[in-house]
CSV table of C-alpha atoms in Angstrom, one decimal:
chain,number,residue,atom,x,y,z
A,1,MET,CA,0.0,0.0,0.0
A,2,SER,CA,1.1,3.6,-0.6
A,3,HIS,CA,0.6,6.1,2.1
A,4,VAL,CA,-0.2,9.8,1.9
A,5,GLU,CA,-0.5,12.0,5.0
A,6,LEU,CA,-2.0,15.5,5.3
A,7,HIS,CA,-1.6,17.6,8.4
A,8,VAL,CA,-4.1,20.4,8.1
A,9,PRO,CA,-5.0,23.4,10.3
A,10,ALA,CA,-8.4,22.9,11.9
A,11,ARG,CA,-9.9,25.6,9.6
A,12,PRO,CA,-12.9,25.0,7.3
A,13,GLU,CA,-11.2,26.6,4.3
A,14,TYR,CA,-8.9,23.5,4.2
A,15,LEU,CA,-11.8,21.1,3.6
A,16,SER,CA,-11.8,21.6,-0.1
A,17,LEU,CA,-8.1,20.9,-0.3
A,18,VAL,CA,-8.5,17.7,1.6
A,19,ARG,CA,-11.3,16.6,-0.7
A,20,ALA,CA,-9.2,17.5,-3.8
A,21,VAL,CA,-6.2,15.5,-2.5
A,22,VAL,CA,-8.4,12.5,-1.7
A,23,ALA,CA,-10.1,12.6,-5.2
A,24,ALA,CA,-6.7,12.9,-6.8
A,25,ALA,CA,-5.4,9.9,-4.8
A,26,ALA,CA,-8.4,7.9,-5.9
A,27,ASP,CA,-7.2,8.5,-9.5
A,28,LEU,CA,-3.9,6.8,-8.8
A,29,GLU,CA,-5.8,3.5,-8.2
A,30,PRO,CA,-8.8,4.3,-10.4
A,31,MET,CA,-12.1,3.3,-8.9
A,32,ARG,CA,-14.3,1.4,-11.3
A,33,ARG,CA,-17.3,3.5,-10.5
A,34,ASP,CA,-17.2,7.3,-10.3
A,35,GLU,CA,-19.9,7.3,-7.6
A,36,ARG,CA,-17.4,5.7,-5.2
A,37,VAL,CA,-15.1,8.7,-5.6
A,38,ASP,CA,-18.1,10.9,-4.7
A,39,ASP,CA,-18.8,8.7,-1.7
A,40,LEU,CA,-15.1,8.9,-0.6
A,41,ARG,CA,-15.0,12.7,-1.0
A,42,LEU,CA,-18.2,13.0,1.0
A,43,ILE,CA,-17.2,10.8,3.9
A,44,VAL,CA,-13.7,12.3,4.2
A,45,SER,CA,-15.4,15.7,4.2
A,46,GLU,CA,-17.7,14.6,7.0
A,47,ALA,CA,-14.9,13.1,9.1
A,48,THR,CA,-12.6,16.1,8.7
A,49,THR,CA,-15.4,18.5,9.5
A,50,ASN,CA,-16.0,16.7,12.7
A,51,ALA,CA,-12.3,16.6,13.6
A,52,MET,CA,-12.0,20.4,12.9
A,53,GLU,CA,-15.0,21.1,15.1
A,54,ALA,CA,-13.5,18.9,17.8
A,55,HIS,CA,-10.4,21.0,17.8
A,56,THR,CA,-12.4,24.2,17.8
A,57,ARG,CA,-14.4,23.1,20.8
A,58,VAL,CA,-11.3,22.6,22.9
A,59,ASP,CA,-9.6,25.7,21.4
A,60,SER,CA,-6.7,23.5,20.1
A,61,ASP,CA,-4.4,24.9,17.4
A,62,GLU,CA,-3.1,21.4,16.6
A,63,ARG,CA,-3.5,20.1,13.1
A,64,VAL,CA,-5.9,17.4,12.0
A,65,LEU,CA,-4.3,14.3,10.5
A,66,ILE,CA,-5.7,12.7,7.4
A,67,ARG,CA,-3.9,9.5,6.4
A,68,LEU,CA,-4.6,7.7,3.1
A,69,ASP,CA,-3.6,4.2,2.4
A,70,LEU,CA,-4.0,3.3,-1.3
A,71,GLY,CA,-4.4,-0.3,-2.1
A,72,GLU,CA,-5.2,-2.1,-5.3
A,73,ASP,CA,-8.7,-2.8,-4.3
A,74,ARG,CA,-9.4,-0.2,-1.6
A,75,ILE,CA,-8.7,3.2,-0.2
A,76,GLU,CA,-8.4,3.5,3.5
A,77,VAL,CA,-8.7,6.9,5.2
A,78,GLU,CA,-8.0,7.6,8.9
A,79,VAL,CA,-8.9,11.0,10.2
A,80,THR,CA,-7.4,11.8,13.7
A,81,ASP,CA,-8.1,14.7,16.0
A,82,ARG,CA,-7.0,15.7,19.5
A,83,GLY,CA,-10.4,16.8,20.6
A,84,ALA,CA,-12.2,15.8,23.8
A,85,GLY,CA,-13.8,12.7,22.2
A,86,PHE,CA,-17.4,11.6,22.1
A,87,GLU,CA,-19.6,8.5,22.4
A,88,PRO,CA,-20.3,7.2,18.9
A,89,ASP,CA,-23.2,5.1,20.0
A,90,ALA,CA,-24.9,7.9,21.9
A,91,LEU,CA,-25.8,10.1,18.9
A,92,GLU,CA,-29.0,12.0,18.9
A,93,THR,CA,-31.8,10.5,16.8
A,94,LEU,CA,-33.3,12.9,14.3
A,95,PRO,CA,-37.0,13.3,14.0
A,96,HIS,CA,-38.6,11.5,11.1
A,97,VAL,CA,-38.8,13.6,7.9
A,98,SER,CA,-42.6,13.6,8.1
A,99,SER,CA,-42.4,15.5,11.4
A,100,PRO,CA,-42.4,19.3,11.4
A,101,ASP,CA,-39.7,19.1,14.1
A,102,ARG,CA,-37.3,17.8,11.5
A,103,LEU,CA,-36.6,21.3,10.3
A,104,ASP,CA,-35.3,22.2,13.8
A,105,PHE,CA,-32.3,19.9,13.3
A,106,GLU,CA,-29.5,21.2,11.0
A,107,ARG,CA,-26.9,18.7,12.3
A,108,GLY,CA,-26.7,15.0,12.9
A,109,LEU,CA,-26.3,13.5,9.4
A,110,GLY,CA,-22.5,13.3,9.2
A,111,ILE,CA,-21.7,10.1,11.1
A,112,PRO,CA,-24.8,8.3,9.7
A,113,LEU,CA,-23.6,9.1,6.2
A,114,MET,CA,-20.1,7.8,7.0
A,115,ARG,CA,-21.6,4.6,8.3
A,116,VAL,CA,-23.8,4.1,5.2
A,117,LEU,CA,-21.3,5.0,2.5
A,118,ALA,CA,-18.1,3.5,3.8
A,119,ASP,CA,-17.6,-0.2,3.2
A,120,HIS,CA,-16.1,-0.4,6.6
A,121,HIS,CA,-15.9,2.2,9.3
A,122,GLU,CA,-14.5,2.3,12.8
A,123,ILE,CA,-14.6,5.1,15.3
A,124,ARG,CA,-12.2,5.1,18.3
A,125,SER,CA,-12.8,7.9,20.7
A,126,SER,CA,-11.5,8.9,24.1
A,127,GLU,CA,-10.9,12.0,26.1
A,128,LYS,CA,-7.6,12.3,24.2
A,129,GLY,CA,-9.1,12.5,20.8
A,130,THR,CA,-10.9,10.5,18.0
A,131,ALA,CA,-9.7,8.4,15.1
A,132,VAL,CA,-12.2,7.6,12.3
A,133,ARG,CA,-11.2,4.9,9.9
A,134,LEU,CA,-13.1,4.6,6.7
A,135,VAL,CA,-12.5,2.0,3.9
A,136,VAL,CA,-13.9,2.2,0.4
A,137,TYR,CA,-13.4,-0.6,-2.0
A,138,THR,CA,-12.8,0.4,-5.6
A,139,SER,CA,-15.4,-2.0,-7.1
A,140,ARG,CA,-18.2,-2.1,-4.6
A,141,HIS,CA,-21.6,-0.9,-5.7
A,142,ARG,CA,-23.0,2.0,-3.8
A,143,PRO,CA,-25.6,1.1,-1.2
A,144,GLU,CA,-29.1,0.5,-2.2
A,145,PRO,CA,-31.5,3.3,-1.1
A,146,SER,CA,-32.8,0.9,1.6
A,147,THR,CA,-29.6,1.3,3.4
A,148,ILE,CA,-30.5,4.9,4.2
A,149,VAL,CA,-29.6,7.5,6.8
A,150,ASP,CA,-32.8,7.4,8.8
A,151,GLY,CA,-34.5,10.2,10.6
B,1,MET,CA,-13.2,29.1,-1.9
B,2,ASP,CA,-16.3,31.2,-1.0
B,3,PRO,CA,-19.4,30.5,-3.0
B,4,THR,CA,-20.7,33.2,-5.3
B,5,PHE,CA,-24.3,34.3,-5.6
B,6,ARG,CA,-26.6,35.7,-8.2
B,7,ILE,CA,-30.2,36.7,-7.8
B,8,SER,CA,-32.9,36.7,-10.4
B,9,GLU,CA,-36.7,37.0,-10.4
B,10,SER,CA,-39.4,35.0,-12.2
B,11,GLY,CA,-43.0,35.8,-11.4
B,12,PRO,CA,-43.5,35.6,-7.7
B,13,TRP,CA,-40.2,33.6,-7.3
B,14,THR,CA,-36.8,35.0,-6.3
B,15,VAL,CA,-34.1,32.7,-7.4
B,16,LEU,CA,-30.8,32.5,-5.5
B,17,HIS,CA,-28.3,31.0,-7.8
B,18,VAL,CA,-25.4,29.5,-5.8
B,19,HIS,CA,-22.0,28.7,-7.4
B,20,GLY,CA,-19.4,26.7,-5.6
B,21,GLU,CA,-19.5,24.1,-2.9
B,22,ILE,CA,-21.6,24.0,0.3
B,23,ASP,CA,-19.6,22.7,3.3
B,24,MET,CA,-18.6,24.0,6.7
B,25,ALA,CA,-16.4,26.7,5.1
B,26,SER,CA,-19.1,28.1,2.8
B,27,ALA,CA,-22.2,27.4,5.0
B,28,PRO,CA,-22.2,30.8,6.8
B,29,ALA,CA,-22.2,32.7,3.5
B,30,VAL,CA,-25.1,30.6,2.1
B,31,ARG,CA,-27.0,31.1,5.4
B,32,ARG,CA,-26.4,34.8,5.3
B,33,ALA,CA,-27.6,35.1,1.8
B,34,VAL,CA,-30.9,33.4,2.7
B,35,VAL,CA,-31.3,35.5,5.9
B,36,ASP,CA,-30.7,38.7,3.9
B,37,LEU,CA,-33.4,37.7,1.3
B,38,VAL,CA,-36.0,36.7,3.9
B,39,GLY,CA,-35.1,39.8,6.0
B,40,GLY,CA,-35.7,41.9,2.9
B,41,GLY,CA,-39.2,40.5,2.5
B,42,ILE,CA,-38.7,37.7,0.0
B,43,ARG,CA,-41.1,34.9,0.7
B,44,TRP,CA,-41.0,32.8,-2.5
B,45,LEU,CA,-37.5,31.5,-2.9
B,46,VAL,CA,-35.9,29.1,-5.4
B,47,LEU,CA,-32.5,27.9,-4.3
B,48,ASP,CA,-30.6,27.0,-7.4
B,49,LEU,CA,-27.9,24.5,-6.8
B,50,GLY,CA,-27.3,23.8,-10.5
B,51,ASP,CA,-23.8,25.2,-10.2
B,52,VAL,CA,-23.0,23.6,-6.9
B,53,GLY,CA,-20.7,20.6,-7.3
B,54,PHE,CA,-20.5,19.4,-3.8
B,55,VAL,CA,-22.8,19.4,-0.7
B,56,ASP,CA,-22.1,17.6,2.5
B,57,SER,CA,-24.1,17.2,5.7
B,58,THR,CA,-23.2,20.7,6.9
B,59,GLY,CA,-24.5,21.9,3.5
B,60,LEU,CA,-27.7,19.9,3.9
B,61,GLY,CA,-28.1,21.5,7.4
B,62,VAL,CA,-27.9,24.9,5.9
B,63,LEU,CA,-30.6,24.0,3.4
B,64,VAL,CA,-32.8,22.7,6.2
B,65,GLY,CA,-32.3,25.9,8.1
B,66,ALA,CA,-33.1,28.0,5.0
B,67,LEU,CA,-36.4,26.0,4.5
B,68,LYS,CA,-37.3,26.6,8.2
B,69,ARG,CA,-36.6,30.3,7.9
B,70,VAL,CA,-38.6,30.7,4.8
B,71,THR,CA,-41.6,28.7,6.0
B,72,SER,CA,-41.5,30.4,9.3
B,73,ALA,CA,-42.0,33.6,7.4
B,74,ALA,CA,-45.1,32.1,5.8
B,75,GLY,CA,-43.2,31.6,2.5
B,76,GLU,CA,-42.2,28.8,0.3
B,77,MET,CA,-38.8,27.5,-0.8
B,78,THR,CA,-37.9,25.0,-3.5
B,79,VAL,CA,-34.5,23.6,-4.6
B,80,VAL,CA,-33.1,23.2,-8.1
B,81,CYS,CA,-30.6,20.4,-8.4
B,82,GLY,CA,-29.7,18.3,-11.4
B,83,ARG,CA,-26.5,16.7,-10.2
B,84,GLU,CA,-26.8,13.0,-9.4
B,85,ASN,CA,-24.3,13.0,-6.5
B,86,ILE,CA,-26.2,15.7,-4.7
B,87,LEU,CA,-29.7,14.2,-5.6
B,88,GLU,CA,-28.5,10.9,-4.1
B,89,LEU,CA,-27.6,12.7,-0.9
B,90,PHE,CA,-31.1,14.1,-0.7
B,91,ARG,CA,-32.5,10.5,-1.3
B,92,MET,CA,-30.2,8.8,1.2
B,93,THR,CA,-31.2,11.3,4.0
B,94,ARG,CA,-34.9,11.1,3.0
B,95,LEU,CA,-34.8,14.9,2.6
B,96,THR,CA,-36.6,14.4,-0.7
B,97,ALA,CA,-39.7,14.2,1.5
B,98,VAL,CA,-38.9,17.6,2.9
B,99,PHE,CA,-37.8,19.6,-0.1
B,100,ALA,CA,-39.6,20.3,-3.4
B,101,ILE,CA,-36.7,19.5,-5.8
B,102,TYR,CA,-36.8,20.5,-9.5
B,103,ASP,CA,-34.4,19.7,-12.3
B,104,ASP,CA,-34.1,23.2,-13.6
B,105,VAL,CA,-35.0,26.8,-12.7
B,106,ALA,CA,-37.7,27.2,-15.3
B,107,SER,CA,-39.6,24.2,-13.9
B,108,ALA,CA,-39.3,25.5,-10.4
B,109,CYS,CA,-40.6,28.9,-11.3
B,110,GLU,CA,-43.7,27.4,-13.0
B,111,ARG,CA,-44.8,26.2,-9.6
B,112,VAL,CA,-47.7,28.1,-8.3
B,113,PRO,CA,-47.1,29.2,-4.7
B,114,SER,CA,-49.5,27.5,-2.3
B,115,SER,CA,-50.2,30.6,-0.3
B,116,PRO,CA,-53.1,32.6,-1.6
B,117,ASP,CA,-51.4,36.0,-0.9
B,118,ALA,CA,-48.4,35.2,-3.2
B,119,GLU,CA,-48.1,37.8,-5.8
B,120,VAL,CA,-45.3,39.3,-7.9
B,121,PRO,CA,-43.6,41.6,-5.4
B,122,PRO,CA,-42.8,45.2,-6.4
B,123,ARG,CA,-39.2,45.3,-7.8
C-alpha cells in the first residue's frame, strides 16, 4: 500500500483541499465507479469537518491528521483529531422527515452518512481524541437506497 | 473558496443561484444570503444548486435551516438540483420528503405558490 498524510489546520477553508487530494489519490488507483469517488469525498469531508469542530471546541491549534492508504482494491482513510472525544453510540436521533420538528435539526447526518457510505468504518474515541477509519473498495456498488440514513 | 451568488426573479419567485460548494467553510455565506433575502421581505424562494458541485451534511443542514426560515416567514422554498451525486444525498437522507426539488430553474418557477397571498412583489 502507498501512504499519503495530510496535516491540516483545523480551519474550514482547508476542507476543499482535503477533498481534492483524496479525489486525486483515488485517480492513482482508479475506482471502477465514479460514484465511489463521490462517496469517498463526502465521507472524508464529514470526518474532517467533525475533527476540525472537535479542535475548535477545545480551542486547540493542533493540526488534524488525514492518512490515506492506497491499495489495489481499496482506499483506507483515517482522520485523527486531538479533541475531547465523544460517544459514537450515543448520537441524537433525528425526528422522522414527516415531522415538522425535523426542520429544527441542522446537524446529525455526518456520522450516519459515513456509516452508510463506507464499506467499513471504525470510530475510536477517548478524552484524548478521536480516530475515524473509513474503507472504500474500488469495485463495490454503492448502497441501495434501503440502506438509508434514517431520521 | 467562497461561494458566489446571483439573484434573479421570475414571477413571484426570487431565485438565489449559488455557485461553488456548500460545506462548513461556505455554509455561513449561504446562510447569510438566505437570511438577507428573507429579512428583505422575500417569501417565494428558489435555491438554485445547479452550479453547486458538492454538498455535505453541513450543507444539507444549511438548506434545512433555510427552509425553516422561509416557511416560518409564511413563505415557500424550492430547490433546483440536477447533479446526481447531490440528488443521491437528498435521497439517502430522505430529505426528498422535505424539499420540493426541481431539475431546472424554469420548472421551479412554473410552480404556483400554495399561499393565496403570493403575488409578484414590487421590484
